[in-house]
mmCIF file with all atom_site columns, C-alpha atoms in Angstrom:
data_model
loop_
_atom_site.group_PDB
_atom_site.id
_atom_site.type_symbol
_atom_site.label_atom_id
_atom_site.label_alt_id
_atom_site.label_comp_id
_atom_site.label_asym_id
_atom_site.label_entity_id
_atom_site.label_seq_id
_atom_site.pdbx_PDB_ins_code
_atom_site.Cartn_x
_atom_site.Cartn_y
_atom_site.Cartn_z
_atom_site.occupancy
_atom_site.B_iso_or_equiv
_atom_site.pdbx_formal_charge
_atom_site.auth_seq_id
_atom_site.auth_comp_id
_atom_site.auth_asym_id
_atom_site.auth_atom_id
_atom_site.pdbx_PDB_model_num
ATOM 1   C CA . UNK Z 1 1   ? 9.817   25.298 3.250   1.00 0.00 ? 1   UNK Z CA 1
ATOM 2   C CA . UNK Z 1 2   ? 9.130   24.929 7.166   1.00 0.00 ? 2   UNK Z CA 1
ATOM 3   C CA . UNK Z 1 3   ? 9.807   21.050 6.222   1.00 0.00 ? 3   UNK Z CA 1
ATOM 4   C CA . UNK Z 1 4   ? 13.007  21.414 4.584   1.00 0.00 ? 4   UNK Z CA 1
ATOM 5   C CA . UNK Z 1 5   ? 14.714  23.797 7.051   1.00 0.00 ? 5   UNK Z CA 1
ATOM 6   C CA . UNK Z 1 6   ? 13.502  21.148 9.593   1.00 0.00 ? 6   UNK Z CA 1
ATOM 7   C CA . UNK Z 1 7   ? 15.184  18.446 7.274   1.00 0.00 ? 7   UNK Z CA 1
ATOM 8   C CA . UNK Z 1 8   ? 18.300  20.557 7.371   1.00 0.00 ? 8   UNK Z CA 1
ATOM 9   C CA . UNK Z 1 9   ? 18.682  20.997 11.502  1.00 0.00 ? 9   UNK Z CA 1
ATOM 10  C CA . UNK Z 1 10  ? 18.418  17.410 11.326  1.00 0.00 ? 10  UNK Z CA 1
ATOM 11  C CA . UNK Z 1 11  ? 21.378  16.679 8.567   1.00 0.00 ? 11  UNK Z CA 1
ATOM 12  C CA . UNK Z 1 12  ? 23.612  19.226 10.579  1.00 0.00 ? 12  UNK Z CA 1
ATOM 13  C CA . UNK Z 1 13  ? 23.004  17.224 13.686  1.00 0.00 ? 13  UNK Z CA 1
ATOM 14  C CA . UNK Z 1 14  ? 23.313  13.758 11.767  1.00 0.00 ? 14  UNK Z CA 1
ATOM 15  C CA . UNK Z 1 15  ? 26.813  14.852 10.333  1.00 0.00 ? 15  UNK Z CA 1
ATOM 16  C CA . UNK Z 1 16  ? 27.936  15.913 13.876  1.00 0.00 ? 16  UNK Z CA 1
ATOM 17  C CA . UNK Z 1 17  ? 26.755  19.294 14.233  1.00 0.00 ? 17  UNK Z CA 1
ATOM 18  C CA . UNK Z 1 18  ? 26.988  19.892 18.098  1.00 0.00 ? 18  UNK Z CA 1
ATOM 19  C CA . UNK Z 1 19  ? 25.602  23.465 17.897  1.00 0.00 ? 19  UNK Z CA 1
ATOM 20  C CA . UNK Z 1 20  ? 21.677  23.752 19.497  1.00 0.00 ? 20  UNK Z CA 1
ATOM 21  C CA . UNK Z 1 21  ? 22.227  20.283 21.035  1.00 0.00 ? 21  UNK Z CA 1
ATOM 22  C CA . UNK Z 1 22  ? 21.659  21.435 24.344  1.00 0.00 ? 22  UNK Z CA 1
ATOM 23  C CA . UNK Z 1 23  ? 18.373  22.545 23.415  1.00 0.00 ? 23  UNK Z CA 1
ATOM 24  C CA . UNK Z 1 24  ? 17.443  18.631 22.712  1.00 0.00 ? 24  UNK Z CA 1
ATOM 25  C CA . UNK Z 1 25  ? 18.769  17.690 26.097  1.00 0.00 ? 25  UNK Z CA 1
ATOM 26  C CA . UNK Z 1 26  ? 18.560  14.192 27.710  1.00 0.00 ? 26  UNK Z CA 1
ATOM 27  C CA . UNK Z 1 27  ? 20.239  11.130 25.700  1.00 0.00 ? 27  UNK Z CA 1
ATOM 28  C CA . UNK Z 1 28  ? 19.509  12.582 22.499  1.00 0.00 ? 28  UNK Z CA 1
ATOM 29  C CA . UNK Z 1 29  ? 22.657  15.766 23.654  1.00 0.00 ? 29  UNK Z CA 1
ATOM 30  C CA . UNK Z 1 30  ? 24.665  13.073 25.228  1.00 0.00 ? 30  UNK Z CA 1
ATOM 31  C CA . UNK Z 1 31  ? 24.633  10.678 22.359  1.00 0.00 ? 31  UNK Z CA 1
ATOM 32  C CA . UNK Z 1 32  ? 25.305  13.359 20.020  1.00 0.00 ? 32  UNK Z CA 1
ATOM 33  C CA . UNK Z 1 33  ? 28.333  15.060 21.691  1.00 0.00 ? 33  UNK Z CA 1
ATOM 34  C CA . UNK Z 1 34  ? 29.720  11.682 21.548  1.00 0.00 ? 34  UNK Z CA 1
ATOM 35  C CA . UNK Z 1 35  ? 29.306  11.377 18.025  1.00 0.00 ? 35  UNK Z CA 1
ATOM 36  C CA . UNK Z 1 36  ? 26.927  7.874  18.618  1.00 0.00 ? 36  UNK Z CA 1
ATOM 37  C CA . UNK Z 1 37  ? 26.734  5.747  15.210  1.00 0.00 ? 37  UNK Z CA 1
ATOM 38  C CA . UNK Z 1 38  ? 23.854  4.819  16.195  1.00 0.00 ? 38  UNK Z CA 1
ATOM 39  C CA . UNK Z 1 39  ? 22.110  8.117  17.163  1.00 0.00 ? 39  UNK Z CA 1
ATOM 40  C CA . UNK Z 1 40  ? 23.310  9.421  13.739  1.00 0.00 ? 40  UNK Z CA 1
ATOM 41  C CA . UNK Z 1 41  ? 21.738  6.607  11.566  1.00 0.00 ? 41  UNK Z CA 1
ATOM 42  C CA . UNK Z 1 42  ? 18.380  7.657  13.535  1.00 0.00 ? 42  UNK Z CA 1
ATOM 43  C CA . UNK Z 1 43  ? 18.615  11.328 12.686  1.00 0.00 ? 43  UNK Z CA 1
ATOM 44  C CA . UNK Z 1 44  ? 19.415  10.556 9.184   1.00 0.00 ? 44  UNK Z CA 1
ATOM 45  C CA . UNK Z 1 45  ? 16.269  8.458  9.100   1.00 0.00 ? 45  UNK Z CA 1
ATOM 46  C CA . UNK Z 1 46  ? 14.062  11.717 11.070  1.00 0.00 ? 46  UNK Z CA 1
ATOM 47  C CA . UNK Z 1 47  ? 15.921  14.057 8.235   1.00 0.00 ? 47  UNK Z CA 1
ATOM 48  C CA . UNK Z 1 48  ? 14.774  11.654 5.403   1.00 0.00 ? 48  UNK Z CA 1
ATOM 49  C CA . UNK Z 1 49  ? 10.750  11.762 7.002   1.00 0.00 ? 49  UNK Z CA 1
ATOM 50  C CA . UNK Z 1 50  ? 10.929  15.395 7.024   1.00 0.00 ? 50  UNK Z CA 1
ATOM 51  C CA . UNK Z 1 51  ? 12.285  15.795 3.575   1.00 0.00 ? 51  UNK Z CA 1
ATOM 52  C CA . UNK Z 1 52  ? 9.810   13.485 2.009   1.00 0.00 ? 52  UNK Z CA 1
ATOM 53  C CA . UNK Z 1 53  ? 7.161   15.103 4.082   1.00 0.00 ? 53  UNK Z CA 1
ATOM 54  C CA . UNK Z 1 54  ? 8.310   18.485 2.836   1.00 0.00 ? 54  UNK Z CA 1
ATOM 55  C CA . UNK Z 1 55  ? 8.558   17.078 -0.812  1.00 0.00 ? 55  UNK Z CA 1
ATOM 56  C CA . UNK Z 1 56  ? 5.297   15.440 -0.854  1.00 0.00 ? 56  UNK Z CA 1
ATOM 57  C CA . UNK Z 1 57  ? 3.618   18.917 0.322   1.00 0.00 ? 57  UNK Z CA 1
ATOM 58  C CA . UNK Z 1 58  ? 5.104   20.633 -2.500  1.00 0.00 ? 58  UNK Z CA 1
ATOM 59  C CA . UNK Z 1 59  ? 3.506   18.212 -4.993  1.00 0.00 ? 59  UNK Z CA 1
ATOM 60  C CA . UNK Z 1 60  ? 0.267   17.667 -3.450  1.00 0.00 ? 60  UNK Z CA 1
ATOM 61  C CA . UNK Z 1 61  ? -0.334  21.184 -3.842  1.00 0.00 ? 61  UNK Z CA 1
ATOM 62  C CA . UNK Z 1 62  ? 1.684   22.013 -6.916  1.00 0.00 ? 62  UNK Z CA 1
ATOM 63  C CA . UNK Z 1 63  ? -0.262  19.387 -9.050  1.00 0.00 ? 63  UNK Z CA 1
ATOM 64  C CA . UNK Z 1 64  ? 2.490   17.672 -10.937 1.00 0.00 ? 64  UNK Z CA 1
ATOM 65  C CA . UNK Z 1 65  ? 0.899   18.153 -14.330 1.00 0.00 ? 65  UNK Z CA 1
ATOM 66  C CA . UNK Z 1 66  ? 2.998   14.277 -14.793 1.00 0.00 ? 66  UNK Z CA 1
ATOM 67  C CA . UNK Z 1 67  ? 1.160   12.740 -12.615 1.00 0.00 ? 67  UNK Z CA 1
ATOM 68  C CA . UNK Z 1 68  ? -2.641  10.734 -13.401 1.00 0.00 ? 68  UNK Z CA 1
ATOM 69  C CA . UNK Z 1 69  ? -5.350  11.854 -11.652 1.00 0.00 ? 69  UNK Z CA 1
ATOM 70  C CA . UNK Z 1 70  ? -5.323  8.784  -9.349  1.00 0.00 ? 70  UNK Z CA 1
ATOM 71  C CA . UNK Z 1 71  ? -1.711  9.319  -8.694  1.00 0.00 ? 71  UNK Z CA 1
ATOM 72  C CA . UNK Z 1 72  ? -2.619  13.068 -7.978  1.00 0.00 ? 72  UNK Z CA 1
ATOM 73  C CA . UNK Z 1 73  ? -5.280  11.787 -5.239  1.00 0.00 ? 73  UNK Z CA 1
ATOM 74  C CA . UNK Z 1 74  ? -2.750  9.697  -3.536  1.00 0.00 ? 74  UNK Z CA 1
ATOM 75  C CA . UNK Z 1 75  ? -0.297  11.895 -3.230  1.00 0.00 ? 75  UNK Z CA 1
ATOM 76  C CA . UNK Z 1 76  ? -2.707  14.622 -1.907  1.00 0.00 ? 76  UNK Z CA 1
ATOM 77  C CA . UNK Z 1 77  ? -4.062  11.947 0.387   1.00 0.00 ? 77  UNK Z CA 1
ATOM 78  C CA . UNK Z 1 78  ? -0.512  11.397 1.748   1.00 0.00 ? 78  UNK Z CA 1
ATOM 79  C CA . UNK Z 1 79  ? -0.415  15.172 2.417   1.00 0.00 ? 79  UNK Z CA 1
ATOM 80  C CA . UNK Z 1 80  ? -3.510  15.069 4.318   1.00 0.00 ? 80  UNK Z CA 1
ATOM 81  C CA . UNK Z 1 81  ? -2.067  11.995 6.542   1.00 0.00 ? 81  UNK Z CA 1
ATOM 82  C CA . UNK Z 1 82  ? 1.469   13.682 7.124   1.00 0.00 ? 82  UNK Z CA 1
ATOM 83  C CA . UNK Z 1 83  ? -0.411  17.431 8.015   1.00 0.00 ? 83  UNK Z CA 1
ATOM 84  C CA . UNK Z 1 84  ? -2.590  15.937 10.435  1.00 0.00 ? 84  UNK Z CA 1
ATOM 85  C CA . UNK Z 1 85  ? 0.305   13.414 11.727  1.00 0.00 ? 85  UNK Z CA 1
ATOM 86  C CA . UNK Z 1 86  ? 2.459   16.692 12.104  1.00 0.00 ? 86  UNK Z CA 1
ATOM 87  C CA . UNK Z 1 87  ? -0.538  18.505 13.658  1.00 0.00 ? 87  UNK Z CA 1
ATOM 88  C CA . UNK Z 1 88  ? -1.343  16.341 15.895  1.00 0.00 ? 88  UNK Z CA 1
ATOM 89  C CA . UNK Z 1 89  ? 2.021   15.488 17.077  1.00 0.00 ? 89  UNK Z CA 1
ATOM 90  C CA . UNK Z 1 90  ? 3.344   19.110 17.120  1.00 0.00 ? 90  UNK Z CA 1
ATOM 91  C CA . UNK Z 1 91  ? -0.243  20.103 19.044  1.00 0.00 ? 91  UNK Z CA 1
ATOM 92  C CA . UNK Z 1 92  ? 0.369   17.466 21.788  1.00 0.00 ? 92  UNK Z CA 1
ATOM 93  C CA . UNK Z 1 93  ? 3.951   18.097 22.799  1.00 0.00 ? 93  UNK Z CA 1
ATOM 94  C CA . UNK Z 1 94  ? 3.252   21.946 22.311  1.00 0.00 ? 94  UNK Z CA 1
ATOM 95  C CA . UNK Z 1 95  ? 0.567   22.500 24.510  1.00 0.00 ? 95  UNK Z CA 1
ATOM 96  C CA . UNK Z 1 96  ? 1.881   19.647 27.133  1.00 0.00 ? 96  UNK Z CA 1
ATOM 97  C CA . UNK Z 1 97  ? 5.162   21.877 27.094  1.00 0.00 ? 97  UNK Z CA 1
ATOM 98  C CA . UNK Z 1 98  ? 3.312   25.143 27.442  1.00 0.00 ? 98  UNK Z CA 1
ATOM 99  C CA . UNK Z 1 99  ? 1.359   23.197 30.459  1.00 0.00 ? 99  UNK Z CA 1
ATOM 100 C CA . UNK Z 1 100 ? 5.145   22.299 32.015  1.00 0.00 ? 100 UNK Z CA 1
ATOM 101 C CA . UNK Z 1 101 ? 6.405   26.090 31.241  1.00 0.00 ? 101 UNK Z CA 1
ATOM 102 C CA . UNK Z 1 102 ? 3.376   27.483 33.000  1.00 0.00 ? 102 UNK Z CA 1
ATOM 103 C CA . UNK Z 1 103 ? 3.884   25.047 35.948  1.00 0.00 ? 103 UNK Z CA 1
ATOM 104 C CA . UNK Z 1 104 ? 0.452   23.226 35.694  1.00 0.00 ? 104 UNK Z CA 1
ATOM 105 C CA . UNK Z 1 105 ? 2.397   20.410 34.593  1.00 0.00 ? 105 UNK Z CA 1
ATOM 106 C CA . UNK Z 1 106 ? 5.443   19.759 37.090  1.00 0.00 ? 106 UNK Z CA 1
ATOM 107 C CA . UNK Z 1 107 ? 8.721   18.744 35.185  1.00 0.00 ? 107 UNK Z CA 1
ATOM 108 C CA . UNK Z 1 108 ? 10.069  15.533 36.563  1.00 0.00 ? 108 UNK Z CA 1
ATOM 109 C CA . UNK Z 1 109 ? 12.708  16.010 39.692  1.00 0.00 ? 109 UNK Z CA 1
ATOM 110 C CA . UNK Z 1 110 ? 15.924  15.868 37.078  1.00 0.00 ? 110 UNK Z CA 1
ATOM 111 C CA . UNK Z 1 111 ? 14.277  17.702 34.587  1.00 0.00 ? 111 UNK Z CA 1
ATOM 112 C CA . UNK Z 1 112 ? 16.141  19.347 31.660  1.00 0.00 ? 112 UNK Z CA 1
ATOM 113 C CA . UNK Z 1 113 ? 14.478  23.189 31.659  1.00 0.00 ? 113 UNK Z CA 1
ATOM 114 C CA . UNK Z 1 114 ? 16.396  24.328 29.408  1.00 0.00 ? 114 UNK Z CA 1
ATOM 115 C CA . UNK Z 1 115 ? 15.537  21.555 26.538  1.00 0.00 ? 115 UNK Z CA 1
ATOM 116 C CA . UNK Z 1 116 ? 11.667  21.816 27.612  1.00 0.00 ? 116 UNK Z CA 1
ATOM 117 C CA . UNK Z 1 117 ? 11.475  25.518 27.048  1.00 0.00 ? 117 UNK Z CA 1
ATOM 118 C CA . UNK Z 1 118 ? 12.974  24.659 23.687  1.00 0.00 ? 118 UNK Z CA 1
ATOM 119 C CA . UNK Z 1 119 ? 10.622  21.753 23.013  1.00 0.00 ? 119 UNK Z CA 1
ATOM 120 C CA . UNK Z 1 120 ? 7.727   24.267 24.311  1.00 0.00 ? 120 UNK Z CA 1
ATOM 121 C CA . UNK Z 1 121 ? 8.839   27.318 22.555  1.00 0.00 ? 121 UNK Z CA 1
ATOM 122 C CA . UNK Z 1 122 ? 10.369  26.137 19.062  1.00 0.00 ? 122 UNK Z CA 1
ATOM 123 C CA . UNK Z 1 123 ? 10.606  22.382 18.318  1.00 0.00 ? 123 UNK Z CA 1
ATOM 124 C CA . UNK Z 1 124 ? 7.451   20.980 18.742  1.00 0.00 ? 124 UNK Z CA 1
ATOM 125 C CA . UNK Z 1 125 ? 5.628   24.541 17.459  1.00 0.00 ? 125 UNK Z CA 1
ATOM 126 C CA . UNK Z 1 126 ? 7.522   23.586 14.474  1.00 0.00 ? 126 UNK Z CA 1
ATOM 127 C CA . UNK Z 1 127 ? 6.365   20.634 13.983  1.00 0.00 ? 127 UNK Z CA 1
ATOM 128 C CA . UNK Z 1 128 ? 2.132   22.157 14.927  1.00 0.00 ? 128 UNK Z CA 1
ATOM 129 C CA . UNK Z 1 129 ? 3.225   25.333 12.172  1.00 0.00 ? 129 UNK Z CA 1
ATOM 130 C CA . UNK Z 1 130 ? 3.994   23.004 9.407   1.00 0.00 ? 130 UNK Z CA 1
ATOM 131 C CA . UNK Z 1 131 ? 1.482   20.554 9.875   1.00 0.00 ? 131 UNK Z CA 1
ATOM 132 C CA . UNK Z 1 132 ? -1.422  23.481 10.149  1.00 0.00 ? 132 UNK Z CA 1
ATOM 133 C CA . UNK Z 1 133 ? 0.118   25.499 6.671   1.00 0.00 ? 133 UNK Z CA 1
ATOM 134 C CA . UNK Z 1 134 ? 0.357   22.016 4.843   1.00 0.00 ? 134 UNK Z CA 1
ATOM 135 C CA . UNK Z 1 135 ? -3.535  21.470 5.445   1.00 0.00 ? 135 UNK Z CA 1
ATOM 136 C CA . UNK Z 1 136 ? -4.322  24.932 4.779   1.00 0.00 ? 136 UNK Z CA 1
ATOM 137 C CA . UNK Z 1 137 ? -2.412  24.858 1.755   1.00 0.00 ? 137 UNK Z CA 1
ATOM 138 C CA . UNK Z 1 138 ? -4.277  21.679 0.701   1.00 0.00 ? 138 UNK Z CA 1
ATOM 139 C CA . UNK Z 1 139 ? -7.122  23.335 1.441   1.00 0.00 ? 139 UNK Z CA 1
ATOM 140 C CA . UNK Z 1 140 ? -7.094  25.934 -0.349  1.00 0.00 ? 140 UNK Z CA 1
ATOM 141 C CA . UNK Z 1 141 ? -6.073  24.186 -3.819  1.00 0.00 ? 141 UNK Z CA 1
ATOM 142 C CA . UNK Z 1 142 ? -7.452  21.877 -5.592  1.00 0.00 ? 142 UNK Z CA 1
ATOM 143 C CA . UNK Z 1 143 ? -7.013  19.188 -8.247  1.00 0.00 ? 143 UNK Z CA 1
ATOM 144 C CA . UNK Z 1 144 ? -7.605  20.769 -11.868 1.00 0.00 ? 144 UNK Z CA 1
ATOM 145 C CA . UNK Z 1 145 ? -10.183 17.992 -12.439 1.00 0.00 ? 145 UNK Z CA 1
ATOM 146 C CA . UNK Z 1 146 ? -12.303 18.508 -9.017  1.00 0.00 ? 146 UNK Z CA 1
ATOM 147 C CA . UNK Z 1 147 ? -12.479 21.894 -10.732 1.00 0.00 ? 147 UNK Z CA 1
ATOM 148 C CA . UNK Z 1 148 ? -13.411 21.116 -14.346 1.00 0.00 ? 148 UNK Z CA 1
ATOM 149 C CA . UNK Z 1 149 ? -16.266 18.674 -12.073 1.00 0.00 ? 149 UNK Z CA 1
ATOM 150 C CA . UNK Z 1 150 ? -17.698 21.463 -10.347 1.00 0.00 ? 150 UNK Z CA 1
ATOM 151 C CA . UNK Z 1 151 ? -18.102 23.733 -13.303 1.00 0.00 ? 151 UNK Z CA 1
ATOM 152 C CA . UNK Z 1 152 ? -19.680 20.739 -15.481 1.00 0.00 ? 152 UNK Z CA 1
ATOM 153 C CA . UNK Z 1 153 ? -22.500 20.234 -12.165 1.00 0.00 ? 153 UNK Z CA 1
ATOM 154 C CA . UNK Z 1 154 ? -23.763 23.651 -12.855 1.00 0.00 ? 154 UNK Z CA 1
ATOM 155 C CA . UNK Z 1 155 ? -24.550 26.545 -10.626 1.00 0.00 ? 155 UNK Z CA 1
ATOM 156 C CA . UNK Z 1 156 ? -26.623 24.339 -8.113  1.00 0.00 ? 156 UNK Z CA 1
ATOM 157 C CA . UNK Z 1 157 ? -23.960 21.980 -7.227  1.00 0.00 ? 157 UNK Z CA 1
ATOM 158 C CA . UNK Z 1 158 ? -21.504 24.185 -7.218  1.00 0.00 ? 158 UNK Z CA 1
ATOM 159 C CA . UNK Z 1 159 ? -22.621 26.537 -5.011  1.00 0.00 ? 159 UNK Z CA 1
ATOM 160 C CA . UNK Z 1 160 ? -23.790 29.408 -7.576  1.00 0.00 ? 160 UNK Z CA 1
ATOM 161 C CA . UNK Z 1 161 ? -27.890 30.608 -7.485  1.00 0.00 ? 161 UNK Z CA 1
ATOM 162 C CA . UNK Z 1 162 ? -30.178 29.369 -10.494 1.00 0.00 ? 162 UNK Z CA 1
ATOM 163 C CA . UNK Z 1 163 ? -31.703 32.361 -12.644 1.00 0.00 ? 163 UNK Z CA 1
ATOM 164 C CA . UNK Z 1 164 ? -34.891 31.741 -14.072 1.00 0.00 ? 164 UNK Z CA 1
#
């Protein structure tokens, strides 16, 4: 869900949404206040990630009973990639803007403060928040087959203590 409300900011902004711009700053606000072709084609591109990002969560932990087992693996294997891209990424930028906010970091001489307190406080969190649920979420599920494997190894390899 955190991916497709991402997805959406995004859209608004690529159909020329102005509102929150300011909180982008830099040539990213200017460009968009402007209505830039260009800058539009990119943020349909970032919208289109997020989406398929957000999608491909959804079915690496929903098991798409239509989908083989290998197909199952890669697309839980993709969702593995983009939560640890997203975690990473989101980790990064947050804790290098918390670093800025805090002053142990100093913001460059024509600095936009108000766009770093939103990177700091909102955008790039985002971005750590979504990438931390998605692993969690894969996780804590598991393939139907993994499972049905597990049982079949018996209470040794599964974890369980042997009665004798």
């Amino acid at each position: 869900m955190l991916g497709v409300l991402y997805a959406a900011v995004s859209v608004y902004w690529a159909c020329g949404g102005t509102e929150l711009l300011k909180s982008v700053g830099g040539v990213f606000q200017r460009a968009g206040e402007h209505g830039s072709v260009g800058l539009a084609i990119l943020v349909w591109f970032t919208a289109a990630l997020k989406l398929l990002a957000a999608i491909l969560g959804v079915v690496a932990v929903g098991g798409r009973p239509a989908l083989t087992i290998p197909q199952q693996r890669q697309v839980r294997l993709l969702a593995w990639v983009a939560a640890l891209i997203l975690s990473v990424y989101g980790g990064v930028l947050s804790v290098t803007g918390w670093l800025v906010q805090i002053g142990v970091i100093a913001a460059g001489a024509h600095a936009d403060h108000e766009a770093l307190r939103w990177h700091a406080y909102v955008w790039d969190p985002w971005f750590l928040v979504w990438g931390l649920l998605l692993a969690a979420s894969l996780a804590g599920t598991r393939p139907r087959a993994h499972r049905r494997r597990v049982a079949r190894a018996g209470p040794f390899l599964s974890g369980g203590a042997r009665r004798r």
